[in-house]
Coordinates of C-alpha atoms in Angstrom, one line a residue:
M321 CA 0.0 -0.2 -0.1
R322 CA 1.3 3.4 -1.0
A323 CA 2.2 5.9 2.0
P324 CA -0.2 8.7 2.0
D325 CA 0.8 12.3 1.6
P326 CA 0.7 14.5 4.7
P327 CA -2.8 15.7 5.8
G328 CA -3.9 18.7 4.2
S329 CA -1.1 18.4 1.3
R330 CA -1.5 17.8 -2.2
P331 CA 1.6 15.8 -4.3
V332 CA 2.1 18.9 -6.4
V333 CA 3.7 22.4 -5.7
W334 CA 4.2 25.0 -8.2
D335 CA 7.4 26.8 -9.0
A336 CA 7.6 30.6 -9.2
D337 CA 7.6 30.2 -13.3
G338 CA 4.3 28.1 -12.9
Q339 CA 5.9 24.8 -13.3
P340 CA 4.7 21.7 -11.4
R341 CA 7.1 19.8 -9.0
S342 CA 6.5 16.7 -7.0
R343 CA 6.3 17.6 -3.2
R344 CA 7.3 14.1 -2.1
F345 CA 10.3 13.8 -4.7
G346 CA 11.5 17.2 -5.3
D347 CA 11.6 16.9 -8.9
R348 CA 9.9 18.5 -11.9
Y349 CA 7.0 16.7 -13.7
F350 CA 8.4 17.5 -17.1
S351 CA 11.0 19.8 -18.4
A352 CA 11.0 23.4 -17.8
E353 CA 12.3 24.0 -21.5
D354 CA 9.3 22.5 -23.2
G355 CA 7.5 19.5 -21.7
L356 CA 5.7 18.5 -24.9
A357 CA 8.5 18.5 -27.0
E358 CA 10.4 16.4 -24.5
S359 CA 7.5 13.7 -24.7
R360 CA 7.5 13.6 -28.1
A361 CA 11.2 13.3 -28.8
V362 CA 11.9 11.0 -25.8
F363 CA 8.8 8.8 -25.7
L364 CA 7.0 9.1 -28.7
E365 CA 10.0 9.0 -31.5
G366 CA 11.8 6.9 -28.9
C367 CA 9.4 3.9 -29.2
G368 CA 9.0 4.5 -33.0
L369 CA 5.8 5.9 -33.0
P370 CA 3.6 6.2 -34.9
Q371 CA 5.4 3.9 -37.4
A372 CA 5.4 1.0 -34.8
W373 CA 1.5 1.0 -34.7
R374 CA 0.8 1.0 -38.6
G375 CA -1.2 -1.9 -39.7
R376 CA -1.8 -3.2 -36.2
R377 CA -5.6 -3.8 -34.8
R378 CA -4.5 -3.1 -31.4
F379 CA -1.5 -1.4 -29.9
V380 CA -0.7 -1.2 -26.2
V381 CA 1.4 1.4 -24.3
G382 CA 2.6 1.0 -20.7
E383 CA 4.0 3.9 -18.5
L384 CA 5.5 4.3 -15.3
G385 CA 4.6 7.5 -14.2
F386 CA 1.3 9.2 -15.2
G387 CA 2.0 12.5 -13.5
T388 CA 0.1 15.2 -15.0
G389 CA -0.7 13.0 -18.1
L390 CA 1.2 14.9 -20.5
N391 CA 2.9 11.8 -22.1
I392 CA -0.5 10.2 -22.7
A393 CA -2.1 13.3 -24.0
A394 CA 0.6 13.8 -26.5
L395 CA 0.2 10.0 -27.3
L396 CA -3.4 10.5 -27.9
E397 CA -3.1 13.5 -30.1
L398 CA -0.6 11.5 -32.3
W399 CA -3.0 8.6 -32.3
E400 CA -5.8 10.6 -33.3
R401 CA -3.7 12.1 -36.2
S402 CA -2.5 8.7 -37.4
R403 CA -4.8 5.8 -36.3
E404 CA -5.9 3.6 -38.9
P405 CA -9.7 3.0 -39.3
G406 CA -10.8 0.5 -36.5
A407 CA -7.7 0.3 -34.6
R408 CA -7.5 0.1 -30.9
L409 CA -5.5 1.8 -28.3
Q410 CA -4.9 0.4 -24.8
V411 CA -2.9 2.3 -22.2
F412 CA -1.5 1.1 -18.9
T413 CA -0.1 3.6 -16.8
L414 CA 0.4 3.9 -12.9
E415 CA 0.9 6.7 -10.1
A416 CA 1.3 6.1 -6.6
Y417 CA 0.5 9.8 -5.8
P418 CA -2.4 10.9 -8.2
L419 CA -3.0 14.6 -9.0
V420 CA -6.6 15.9 -9.1
A421 CA -8.2 17.0 -12.3
E422 CA -7.8 20.6 -11.6
E423 CA -4.0 20.4 -11.3
A424 CA -3.7 18.4 -14.4
A425 CA -5.6 21.1 -16.3
R426 CA -3.3 23.7 -15.0
A427 CA -0.3 21.8 -16.1
L428 CA -1.5 20.8 -19.5
G429 CA -3.0 24.2 -20.2
A430 CA 0.3 25.2 -21.3
W431 CA 0.0 23.5 -24.7
P432 CA -2.9 24.6 -26.5
E433 CA -2.3 22.4 -29.4
L434 CA -3.1 19.6 -26.9
G435 CA -6.5 21.6 -26.0
R436 CA -9.2 19.2 -27.3
V437 CA -7.3 15.9 -26.3
S438 CA -6.2 17.3 -22.8
Q439 CA -9.9 18.6 -22.2
R440 CA -11.3 14.9 -22.8
L441 CA -8.6 13.3 -20.7
I442 CA -9.1 15.9 -18.0
S443 CA -13.1 15.4 -18.1
R444 CA -12.6 11.6 -17.5
W445 CA -9.4 12.3 -14.8
P446 CA -9.4 9.1 -12.7
G447 CA -10.0 9.5 -9.0
R448 CA -7.5 8.9 -6.3
A449 CA -8.6 5.8 -4.7
R450 CA -6.3 2.8 -4.5
G451 CA -6.8 0.3 -7.2
F452 CA -7.4 0.6 -11.0
H453 CA -9.2 3.1 -12.7
R454 CA -10.4 3.1 -16.5
I455 CA -10.7 6.0 -18.7
D456 CA -12.9 5.5 -21.7
L457 CA -12.3 7.5 -24.9
P458 CA -14.4 5.7 -27.4
D459 CA -14.4 8.6 -30.2
L460 CA -10.5 7.6 -30.1
G461 CA -10.7 4.2 -30.1
A462 CA -8.8 4.2 -26.6
L463 CA -9.0 2.8 -23.3
I464 CA -6.6 3.9 -20.5
D465 CA -6.1 1.8 -17.2
V466 CA -4.6 3.9 -14.5
A467 CA -3.3 2.0 -11.3
V468 CA -3.3 4.0 -8.4
M469 CA -0.8 2.1 -6.3
E470 CA 3.1 1.6 -6.3
A471 CA 4.8 0.6 -9.5
G472 CA 5.9 -2.8 -8.4
E473 CA 2.3 -3.6 -7.0
A474 CA 0.8 -2.3 -10.1
L475 CA 2.9 -4.2 -12.5
A476 CA 2.4 -7.4 -10.6
A477 CA -1.2 -6.9 -10.9
W478 CA -1.5 -6.1 -14.6
S479 CA -2.0 -9.1 -17.0
G480 CA -1.3 -7.2 -20.2
A481 CA 1.6 -7.1 -22.4
A482 CA 2.9 -3.6 -23.8
D483 CA 4.2 -3.1 -27.3
A484 CA 5.7 0.1 -25.9
W485 CA 7.0 1.4 -22.5
F486 CA 7.4 5.3 -21.2
L487 CA 9.5 4.8 -18.6
D488 CA 8.9 8.3 -16.9
G489 CA 9.3 8.0 -13.2
F490 CA 10.9 10.8 -11.0
A491 CA 14.8 10.9 -11.7
P492 CA 16.8 7.8 -10.1
A493 CA 18.3 10.0 -7.6
A494 CA 15.1 11.3 -6.4
N495 CA 13.1 8.2 -6.7
P496 CA 15.4 5.1 -6.8
E497 CA 12.6 2.6 -6.1
M498 CA 11.0 3.2 -9.8
W499 CA 14.2 1.9 -11.4
R500 CA 15.1 -0.9 -9.2
E501 CA 16.4 -4.0 -11.2
E502 CA 13.1 -6.1 -9.9
L503 CA 10.7 -3.4 -11.3
L504 CA 12.5 -3.3 -14.8
A505 CA 12.3 -7.3 -14.8
L506 CA 8.4 -6.7 -14.4
V507 CA 8.6 -4.2 -17.1
A508 CA 10.0 -7.0 -19.5
A509 CA 7.6 -9.6 -18.1
R510 CA 4.6 -7.5 -19.2
S511 CA 6.2 -6.8 -22.6
A512 CA 5.2 -8.1 -25.9
P513 CA 8.0 -9.5 -28.3
G514 CA 9.8 -6.7 -29.9
A515 CA 8.7 -4.2 -27.4
R516 CA 10.3 -0.8 -27.2
A517 CA 11.0 1.2 -24.3
A518 CA 12.1 4.7 -23.9
S519 CA 13.2 7.1 -21.1
F520 CA 14.9 10.2 -20.5
T521 CA 17.5 8.9 -18.0
V522 CA 20.5 6.9 -19.0
A523 CA 21.9 6.4 -15.5
G524 CA 23.9 3.2 -15.3
A525 CA 21.6 1.4 -13.1
V526 CA 18.6 1.5 -15.6
R527 CA 20.8 0.7 -18.4
R528 CA 22.1 -2.5 -16.6
G529 CA 18.7 -3.2 -15.3
L530 CA 17.0 -3.3 -18.5
A531 CA 19.7 -5.1 -20.2
A532 CA 19.5 -8.0 -17.1
A533 CA 15.9 -8.0 -18.1
G534 CA 16.6 -8.8 -21.6
F535 CA 16.4 -5.7 -23.4
E536 CA 18.8 -4.3 -26.2
V537 CA 19.9 -0.8 -24.7
E538 CA 21.1 1.9 -26.8
K539 CA 21.9 5.9 -25.9
R540 CA 20.5 8.3 -28.1
P541 CA 21.0 12.1 -28.4
G542 CA 18.8 13.8 -25.4
F543 CA 16.2 16.6 -25.5
G544 CA 17.2 20.2 -24.3
A545 CA 20.0 20.4 -22.0
K546 CA 20.1 16.6 -21.4
R547 CA 23.0 15.3 -23.5
E548 CA 21.6 11.6 -24.0
R549 CA 18.3 9.5 -23.5
L550 CA 17.7 6.0 -23.6
E551 CA 16.0 3.5 -26.0
A552 CA 15.6 -0.1 -25.7
R553 CA 14.0 -3.2 -27.5
L554 CA 13.2 -6.4 -26.6
P555 CA 14.2 -9.2 -29.3
G556 CA 11.5 -11.1 -31.4
P557 CA 9.1 -10.0 -34.0
A558 CA 6.6 -7.3 -33.1
R559 CA 2.9 -9.0 -32.6
A560 CA 0.2 -8.3 -35.3
G561 CA -2.6 -8.9 -32.6
P562 CA -5.5 -11.2 -32.9
P563 CA -8.0 -10.9 -35.8
P564 CA -11.2 -9.2 -35.7
A565 CA -13.7 -11.3 -33.6
R566 CA -17.4 -12.1 -33.6
I567 CA -18.8 -12.6 -30.0
A568 CA -21.8 -13.9 -29.1
V569 CA -23.6 -13.0 -25.5
V570 CA -26.3 -15.0 -24.1
G571 CA -28.6 -12.9 -21.8
A572 CA -29.7 -9.4 -22.1
G573 CA -29.8 -8.5 -18.5
I574 CA -27.2 -6.1 -16.9
A575 CA -24.4 -8.8 -17.3
G576 CA -25.1 -9.6 -20.9
V577 CA -25.8 -6.0 -22.0
A578 CA -22.3 -4.9 -20.0
A579 CA -20.4 -7.7 -22.0
A580 CA -21.8 -6.8 -25.0
R581 CA -20.7 -3.2 -24.5
A582 CA -17.4 -4.0 -23.3
A583 CA -16.8 -6.4 -26.2
A584 CA -17.8 -3.8 -28.7
A585 CA -15.5 -1.3 -27.1
L586 CA -12.6 -3.6 -27.9
G587 CA -13.4 -3.6 -31.5
A588 CA -15.6 -7.2 -31.6
D589 CA -18.7 -7.8 -33.8
V590 CA -21.2 -8.6 -30.9
E591 CA -24.7 -10.4 -31.4
L592 CA -26.6 -10.1 -28.2
I593 CA -29.5 -12.9 -27.8
D594 CA -32.1 -13.2 -25.0
A595 CA -35.5 -15.3 -25.3
V596 CA -37.3 -12.5 -23.6
G597 CA -35.3 -9.1 -24.8
L598 CA -33.8 -6.1 -23.3
A599 CA -33.9 -6.0 -19.4
A600 CA -34.5 -9.6 -18.8
G601 CA -34.4 -11.5 -15.5
G602 CA -33.5 -9.4 -12.4
S603 CA -32.7 -6.4 -14.5
G604 CA -36.4 -5.7 -15.2
N605 CA -37.3 -3.5 -12.1
P606 CA -38.6 0.2 -12.6
A607 CA -35.4 1.0 -10.4
A608 CA -32.4 -0.4 -8.8
L609 CA -29.6 0.6 -6.5
V610 CA -26.2 1.1 -7.4
T611 CA -24.1 0.6 -3.9
P612 CA -21.0 -1.1 -3.0
R613 CA -21.0 -4.3 -0.9
L614 CA -19.2 -3.2 2.4
D615 CA -16.3 -5.2 3.8
A616 CA -14.4 -3.9 6.7
G617 CA -12.0 -6.5 6.1
L618 CA -10.2 -4.0 3.6
G619 CA -8.5 -7.3 2.1
P620 CA -8.9 -8.4 -1.7
P621 CA -12.9 -8.7 -1.6
A622 CA -13.1 -5.3 -0.5
E623 CA -10.8 -4.1 -2.9
L624 CA -12.9 -6.0 -5.8
F625 CA -16.3 -4.3 -4.3
A626 CA -14.8 -0.9 -4.3
Q627 CA -13.3 -0.9 -7.8
A628 CA -16.4 -2.6 -9.3
F629 CA -18.4 0.2 -7.7
R630 CA -16.2 2.9 -8.9
R631 CA -16.4 1.5 -12.2
A632 CA -20.2 1.1 -12.5
I633 CA -20.6 4.6 -11.2
R634 CA -18.4 6.0 -13.9
L635 CA -20.4 4.3 -16.7
Y636 CA -23.8 5.3 -15.3
E637 CA -22.7 8.9 -14.9
A638 CA -22.0 8.9 -18.7
T639 CA -25.6 8.0 -19.4
P640 CA -27.3 10.9 -17.2
E641 CA -30.8 10.1 -18.5
A642 CA -30.7 6.7 -16.6
I643 CA -30.0 8.2 -13.0
V644 CA -33.1 8.6 -10.7
A645 CA -31.2 9.8 -7.6
R646 CA -28.0 10.2 -6.2
G647 CA -26.6 9.4 -2.5
V648 CA -27.8 6.3 -0.5
L649 CA -28.0 5.8 3.2
Q650 CA -27.0 2.4 4.7
L651 CA -28.6 2.3 8.3
A652 CA -26.5 0.9 11.0
A653 CA -28.3 -2.2 12.7
N654 CA -26.3 -2.3 15.9
P655 CA -22.9 -0.4 17.1
R656 CA -20.8 -2.9 15.2
D657 CA -22.0 -1.8 12.1
L658 CA -20.8 1.7 13.1
A659 CA -17.7 0.5 13.7
R660 CA -17.4 -1.0 10.2
F661 CA -18.6 2.0 8.4
E662 CA -16.1 4.1 10.2
K663 CA -13.2 1.8 9.1
I664 CA -14.4 1.8 5.5
A665 CA -15.1 5.1 5.4
A666 CA -11.5 6.1 6.4
S667 CA -9.8 3.5 4.2
D668 CA -8.4 4.3 0.7
L669 CA -10.6 2.2 -1.3
F670 CA -13.1 4.8 -2.0
E671 CA -12.8 8.3 -3.0
P672 CA -12.0 10.8 -0.3
G673 CA -15.0 12.6 1.1
T674 CA -17.6 10.2 -0.7
L675 CA -18.4 8.2 2.6
H676 CA -19.6 10.2 5.8
L677 CA -21.0 8.8 9.0
L678 CA -24.3 10.5 10.1
S679 CA -25.6 10.7 13.2
P680 CA -29.2 9.5 14.2
E681 CA -30.5 13.0 14.0
A682 CA -28.7 13.9 10.7
A683 CA -29.9 10.5 9.2
S684 CA -33.5 10.9 10.4
A685 CA -33.8 14.6 8.9
R686 CA -33.0 13.0 5.5
L687 CA -35.5 10.0 5.8
G688 CA -38.5 12.2 7.5
E689 CA -38.7 9.9 10.6
P690 CA -36.6 8.7 13.6
V691 CA -33.9 6.1 12.2
P692 CA -30.4 5.0 13.7
A693 CA -26.9 6.4 12.4
A694 CA -26.0 5.5 8.9
L695 CA -23.2 5.8 6.4
L696 CA -24.2 8.2 3.6
Q697 CA -22.8 7.0 0.4
E698 CA -23.0 10.1 -1.9
A699 CA -21.7 8.4 -5.3
A700 CA -24.0 5.7 -5.0
L701 CA -27.1 6.1 -7.4
V702 CA -30.7 4.8 -8.1
I703 CA -30.7 4.0 -11.8
E704 CA -33.8 3.2 -14.3
P705 CA -32.2 -0.2 -15.6
R706 CA -33.9 -0.1 -19.0
A707 CA -32.6 3.5 -19.7
A708 CA -29.0 2.2 -18.7
L709 CA -29.1 -1.0 -20.5
A710 CA -30.7 0.5 -23.6
A711 CA -28.0 3.3 -23.9
W712 CA -25.1 0.3 -23.9
T713 CA -26.6 -1.9 -26.8
P714 CA -28.1 -1.2 -30.1
Q715 CA -30.2 -4.3 -30.3
V716 CA -31.1 -7.7 -28.8
R717 CA -32.1 -10.9 -31.0
R718 CA -35.0 -12.4 -29.5
A719 CA -34.2 -16.0 -29.6
E720 CA -34.0 -19.0 -26.9
V721 CA -30.6 -20.5 -26.7
A722 CA -31.2 -24.2 -25.6
G723 CA -27.4 -25.5 -26.1
L724 CA -24.0 -24.7 -27.2
A725 CA -21.5 -26.9 -29.4
P726 CA -17.9 -26.5 -30.5
G727 CA -17.9 -25.6 -34.2
P728 CA -15.4 -25.2 -36.9
A729 CA -14.2 -21.7 -36.2
G730 CA -15.3 -21.6 -32.4
W731 CA -19.0 -22.0 -31.1
R732 CA -22.4 -22.8 -32.4
L733 CA -25.4 -21.7 -30.5
L734 CA -28.7 -24.0 -30.9
D735 CA -32.0 -23.9 -30.5
A736 CA -34.1 -26.5 -28.7
A737 CA -34.5 -28.5 -31.9
G738 CA -30.7 -28.3 -32.4
R739 CA -30.8 -25.9 -35.3
E740 CA -27.9 -23.2 -35.4
L741 CA -29.0 -19.8 -34.3
A742 CA -25.9 -18.0 -34.6
A743 CA -22.0 -19.0 -34.6
A744 CA -19.3 -17.0 -32.8
E745 CA -15.4 -17.3 -32.0
A746 CA -16.5 -16.9 -28.5
V747 CA -19.7 -17.1 -26.6
I748 CA -20.2 -15.3 -23.0
V749 CA -23.1 -17.0 -21.0
A750 CA -24.5 -14.1 -18.9
A751 CA -28.0 -15.7 -18.6
G752 CA -28.2 -15.5 -14.5
Q753 CA -29.6 -18.7 -13.2
A754 CA -30.4 -20.0 -16.6
S755 CA -26.6 -20.3 -17.5
A756 CA -26.3 -23.7 -15.6
R757 CA -28.3 -25.2 -18.3
L758 CA -25.8 -23.9 -21.2
V759 CA -22.7 -24.5 -19.0
A760 CA -21.9 -27.5 -16.9
D761 CA -20.6 -27.3 -13.4
L762 CA -21.6 -24.0 -12.2
P763 CA -22.4 -24.0 -8.6
L764 CA -25.2 -21.5 -8.9
Q765 CA -28.3 -21.5 -6.5
P766 CA -31.5 -19.7 -7.4
V767 CA -33.0 -17.3 -5.2
R768 CA -36.4 -15.7 -5.9
G769 CA -36.9 -12.2 -5.1
Q770 CA -39.9 -10.1 -5.3
A771 CA -40.0 -6.2 -5.3
S772 CA -42.7 -4.1 -4.4
W773 CA -43.6 -0.6 -5.8
L774 CA -46.4 2.1 -5.8
A775 CA -46.9 5.0 -8.2
G776 CA -47.8 8.5 -7.1
V777 CA -46.1 8.3 -3.6
S778 CA -42.8 10.1 -3.0
A779 CA -40.0 8.0 -1.7
P780 CA -38.3 9.5 1.7
G781 CA -35.1 8.9 0.1
A782 CA -32.9 6.0 -0.9
A783 CA -31.7 3.8 2.0
A784 CA -30.8 0.4 2.6
W785 CA -30.7 -1.8 5.9
G786 CA -31.2 -5.5 4.9
G787 CA -34.2 -4.3 2.9
Y788 CA -34.2 -1.0 0.8
V789 CA -36.3 1.9 -0.5
L790 CA -36.0 4.0 -3.5
P791 CA -37.6 6.5 -5.5
T792 CA -38.6 5.6 -9.0
R793 CA -39.6 7.8 -11.8
E794 CA -43.3 7.4 -10.8
G795 CA -43.0 6.5 -6.9
V796 CA -41.5 4.4 -4.9
L797 CA -40.0 0.9 -4.9
F798 CA -39.0 -1.4 -1.8
G799 CA -38.2 -5.2 -0.8
A800 CA -37.0 -7.5 -1.5
T801 CA -37.8 -11.2 -0.4
H802 CA -35.4 -14.0 -0.8
E803 CA -36.7 -17.4 -1.3
R804 CA -34.0 -19.8 -1.9
D805 CA -34.3 -22.8 -4.2
D806 CA -37.5 -21.0 -5.9
E807 CA -37.6 -20.3 -9.4
D808 CA -41.4 -19.5 -9.9
E809 CA -41.7 -15.9 -11.1
A810 CA -45.4 -15.4 -10.4
V811 CA -46.2 -12.2 -8.1
R812 CA -47.5 -13.3 -4.4
A813 CA -49.4 -11.2 -2.2
I814 CA -47.9 -12.6 0.8
E815 CA -44.7 -11.3 -0.4
H816 CA -46.0 -8.0 -0.8
E817 CA -46.7 -8.1 3.0
R818 CA -43.2 -9.5 3.6
N819 CA -41.9 -6.5 1.9
L820 CA -44.5 -4.1 3.8
A821 CA -43.0 -5.6 7.1
I822 CA -39.3 -5.3 5.8
L823 CA -40.1 -1.5 5.3
A824 CA -41.5 -1.2 8.5
A825 CA -38.7 -2.5 10.4
A826 CA -36.9 0.8 9.4
L827 CA -39.4 3.2 8.5
P828 CA -42.6 2.6 10.3
R829 CA -44.1 5.9 9.7
F830 CA -43.8 5.6 6.0
A831 CA -44.7 1.9 5.7
A832 CA -47.9 2.8 7.7
G833 CA -49.1 5.0 4.9
L834 CA -48.7 2.3 2.4
E835 CA -50.5 -0.6 4.2
A836 CA -54.1 0.0 2.4
A837 CA -52.4 0.6 -1.2
A838 CA -52.7 -1.7 -3.9
L839 CA -49.3 -2.7 -4.6
A840 CA -47.6 -3.7 -7.8
G841 CA -44.8 -5.9 -8.2
R842 CA -42.5 -8.2 -10.0
A843 CA -40.5 -11.4 -8.9
S844 CA -37.4 -12.5 -10.7
V845 CA -34.5 -15.3 -9.8
R846 CA -31.3 -14.3 -8.7
A847 CA -28.2 -16.5 -9.1
T848 CA -26.2 -16.9 -6.3
T849 CA -22.8 -19.0 -5.5
P850 CA -21.5 -20.7 -2.3
D851 CA -19.1 -17.7 -1.4
R852 CA -21.3 -14.9 -2.6
L853 CA -18.8 -13.8 -5.3
P854 CA -19.7 -14.0 -9.0
L855 CA -18.5 -16.3 -11.6
A856 CA -16.5 -14.2 -14.3
G857 CA -14.1 -16.0 -16.8
R858 CA -13.3 -19.0 -18.7
A859 CA -16.0 -22.0 -18.3
P860 CA -14.9 -24.7 -16.3
G861 CA -13.9 -27.9 -18.3
A862 CA -15.1 -26.3 -21.5
P863 CA -13.0 -26.1 -25.0
A864 CA -11.6 -22.4 -25.5
G865 CA -13.7 -19.5 -26.3
L866 CA -16.6 -20.3 -23.8
F867 CA -17.0 -17.7 -20.8
V868 CA -19.5 -17.2 -18.1
L869 CA -20.5 -14.0 -16.5
T870 CA -23.2 -14.7 -13.5
G871 CA -23.8 -15.4 -10.0
F872 CA -24.3 -11.8 -9.1
G873 CA -27.1 -12.3 -6.4
S874 CA -28.6 -8.8 -6.2
R875 CA -25.6 -6.7 -6.8
G876 CA -25.4 -7.2 -10.7
F877 CA -25.7 -3.5 -11.3
C878 CA -22.8 -2.7 -9.3
H879 CA -20.5 -5.7 -9.9
A880 CA -21.4 -6.7 -13.5
P881 CA -20.1 -3.8 -15.7
L882 CA -16.5 -4.1 -14.4
L883 CA -16.4 -8.0 -14.5
A884 CA -18.1 -7.8 -17.9
E885 CA -15.0 -5.6 -19.2
Y886 CA -12.7 -8.3 -17.6
V887 CA -14.3 -11.1 -19.5
A888 CA -14.6 -9.4 -22.6
A889 CA -10.8 -8.7 -22.3
L890 CA -10.2 -12.5 -22.0
A891 CA -12.4 -13.3 -24.8
L892 CA -10.4 -10.8 -27.1
E893 CA -6.9 -11.3 -25.6
A894 CA -7.0 -7.7 -24.8
P895 CA -5.1 -6.2 -21.3
S896 CA -7.5 -6.9 -18.5
P897 CA -8.8 -3.9 -16.1
L898 CA -9.0 -6.5 -13.4
P899 CA -5.7 -6.7 -11.1
N900 CA -4.7 -10.5 -11.1
L901 CA -5.5 -11.1 -7.4
L902 CA -9.1 -9.7 -7.8
A903 CA -9.6 -12.2 -10.9
A904 CA -8.7 -15.2 -8.9
L905 CA -11.6 -14.2 -6.4
V906 CA -14.3 -14.5 -9.4
D907 CA -12.5 -17.4 -11.5
P908 CA -15.4 -20.0 -12.1
L909 CA -12.7 -22.4 -11.8
R910 CA -12.2 -21.7 -7.9
F911 CA -14.3 -24.3 -6.6
A912 CA -12.8 -27.2 -8.3
R913 CA -9.4 -26.0 -7.3
R914 CA -10.3 -25.8 -3.8
A915 CA -11.9 -29.2 -3.7
E916 CA -8.4 -30.4 -5.3
R917 CA -6.6 -28.7 -2.7
R918 CA -8.8 -30.4 0.0
A919 CA -8.5 -33.8 -1.5
G920 CA -4.9 -33.3 -1.7
S921 CA -4.4 -32.5 1.9

């Protein structure tokens, strides 16, 4: 874990001439002579760009030291001018002590020629929470993953292979940790054959570290007052990248639609298939909560929940018409909950200042009647599912996939009579509990859930406590029931009564006003797993090209967007936005591996 900056301080200070300097390392973020010219000369030309990406369908750039984003802005400006139709750029960069967007805007404002690209980058600037942050630039065909963590941890967590590296940490004398031989070995391990690397420094330790990692190292004339700079190359021919792929996605709920969006963003030709159509299964309610699962252990599961929440919020924020309300209260059931909330709010897994403990008085004022203390999650959302999903996918093919079979070039999707519905190089099964009928050995358990709603009534706010209440476009929604091993989707009057009892347990005054109302509702089947973590990855025991994305329980709208990007990356052999340790948590093979370990012991 990175060491925090002193309270009240920021990583950057500004010299008298307006140049940004690192408070921690005492070094400038870029050349005082002309930072943009230096970036172009040292990193872009040093890595042979744009010639190196000509004829490539995907090009991957890695960077040590995101800083002000200058190198990446220069890279994007060059990419915009020279990219080939349909080509995709992916960037992995890291920064242990990130700047805020306003600081980056001030630094990049020195170069008006970068204005359009800089503005796009700054408007999507990553946060400061520990973990991976993704920046989408669909108009440029570019994705940027920013790892907010120490360099060694970030490189170990990333699963990609870069075609070019910008080695731009602070000077070795100021920040020797960034140039350690072990770290440069990780750079080599995360490089494709023929990868090139460039740096402003030609320090002996750096040259020796790169050479020991397998790079061929050369000195080149430096920029400005610097006499020399460094270029390095790994042996081997540069890769062409995988051919264009056709991906079939089964299921048009949040998991399937998120998978279709993610695969299309990586350049795939996607067909989305569902027997019912858009917003199927548990995604068909008039409103949904997007809140993180709160884990005070602060270990890998907590990191997964926090990153998934962060990514989901970023994607929904890009579709403002889908947002119904902002800010959700998590009510405390006992003093232990308050201790958990305080620990989570003080951690570095969430953006600073977005989680607040509220006293009983403050929470009661928000909800209009006496309630216990609560955790206010300012970034949490209430969304309209159909509006969010419709913005992510152009169309859904109405058909029921009854079986899957390997085909001559991937997979065949079959109907109940065994006729071929579609064929694709890869298939992502994201059909909730029904996924178990298409993919063997998925440890899924059905849990029926019925939600209740009423039009013409204003919700007191959005709150959760074991049950939940939230506003819809037309009224209020609350619930929900949990009936294990029940796959019946008929609405039941007795479950409306149970939902009213759940509501009354937290908000008795509000619930009393609904007792005589004729409630509407909907029942759907959630898919859960024995460890309550999703299944995202290669299908267990299946030939290559079959993937699963299911087991979200009641948290699909929070967890599915990120894990869909992870599965799409696996299917398309692209760099993943999910750190390796977190990917292991959701691997569908984890249960078989645990059984093997138990048998072995």
